[in-house]
Coordinates of C-alpha atoms in Angstrom, one line a residue:
X1 CA 3.0 8.5 7.3
X2 CA -0.4 8.6 5.6
X3 CA -1.3 6.4 2.7
X4 CA -1.0 8.1 -0.7
X5 CA -4.0 8.8 -2.9
X6 CA -4.5 5.4 -4.5
X7 CA -8.3 5.4 -5.1
X8 CA -11.3 4.6 -3.0
X9 CA -11.5 0.9 -3.6
X10 CA -7.8 0.3 -2.9
X11 CA -7.8 2.5 0.2
X12 CA -10.9 0.7 1.5
X13 CA -9.2 -2.7 0.9
X14 CA -6.2 -1.6 2.9
X15 CA -8.3 -0.2 5.7
X16 CA -10.4 -3.5 5.8
X17 CA -7.0 -5.3 6.2
X18 CA -6.1 -3.0 9.1
X19 CA -3.5 -1.1 7.1
X20 CA -3.7 2.7 7.6
X21 CA -0.2 4.0 7.2
X22 CA 2.7 3.6 4.8
X23 CA 4.7 2.0 7.5
X24 CA 2.1 -0.7 7.8
X25 CA 2.2 -1.2 4.0
X26 CA 6.0 -1.8 4.3
X27 CA 5.3 -4.7 6.7
X28 CA 3.7 -6.6 3.8
X29 CA 4.9 -8.0 0.5
X30 CA 3.7 -6.6 -2.8
X31 CA 2.0 -10.0 -3.4
X32 CA 0.1 -9.8 -0.2
X33 CA -1.2 -6.3 -1.0
X34 CA -2.1 -7.0 -4.6
X35 CA -4.1 -10.0 -3.4
X36 CA -6.5 -7.7 -1.6
X37 CA -9.7 -7.2 -3.6
X38 CA -9.7 -3.6 -4.9
X39 CA -5.9 -3.2 -5.1
X40 CA -4.7 -3.1 -8.7
X41 CA -1.6 -2.3 -10.6
X42 CA -2.0 1.4 -10.4
X43 CA -2.3 1.4 -6.6
X44 CA 0.7 -0.9 -6.4
X45 CA 2.8 1.4 -8.6
X46 CA 1.8 4.4 -6.5
X47 CA 2.5 2.6 -3.2
X48 CA 5.9 1.4 -4.6
X49 CA 6.9 5.0 -5.6
X50 CA 5.8 6.4 -2.3
X51 CA 7.7 3.8 -0.3
X52 CA 10.8 4.5 -2.3
X53 CA 10.4 8.3 -1.8
X54 CA 10.1 7.6 2.0
X55 CA 13.2 5.4 2.0
X56 CA 11.1 2.3 2.7
X57 CA 10.5 -0.9 0.8
X58 CA 8.2 -3.8 0.6
X59 CA 8.7 -6.7 3.0
X60 CA 10.8 -9.5 1.6

C-alpha cells in the first residue's frame, strides 16, 4: 500500500530510510519514524490514522 500524502520532507525522509510503503512503516516504531529528520507530528498523525484504516499498527 502506498504512503499517504504526508508532505515532501517527510516522504523524502522515509524514502531515504528505505521506506516506500505503509507495510514498511508498520515494521518500525513511532519513535523510530519520528526520529527521521523531516518527519513531524502531522506526518506521524497521518501515518497512524492510515495504518489504523488499513488494519495495521506500529511495531511494538
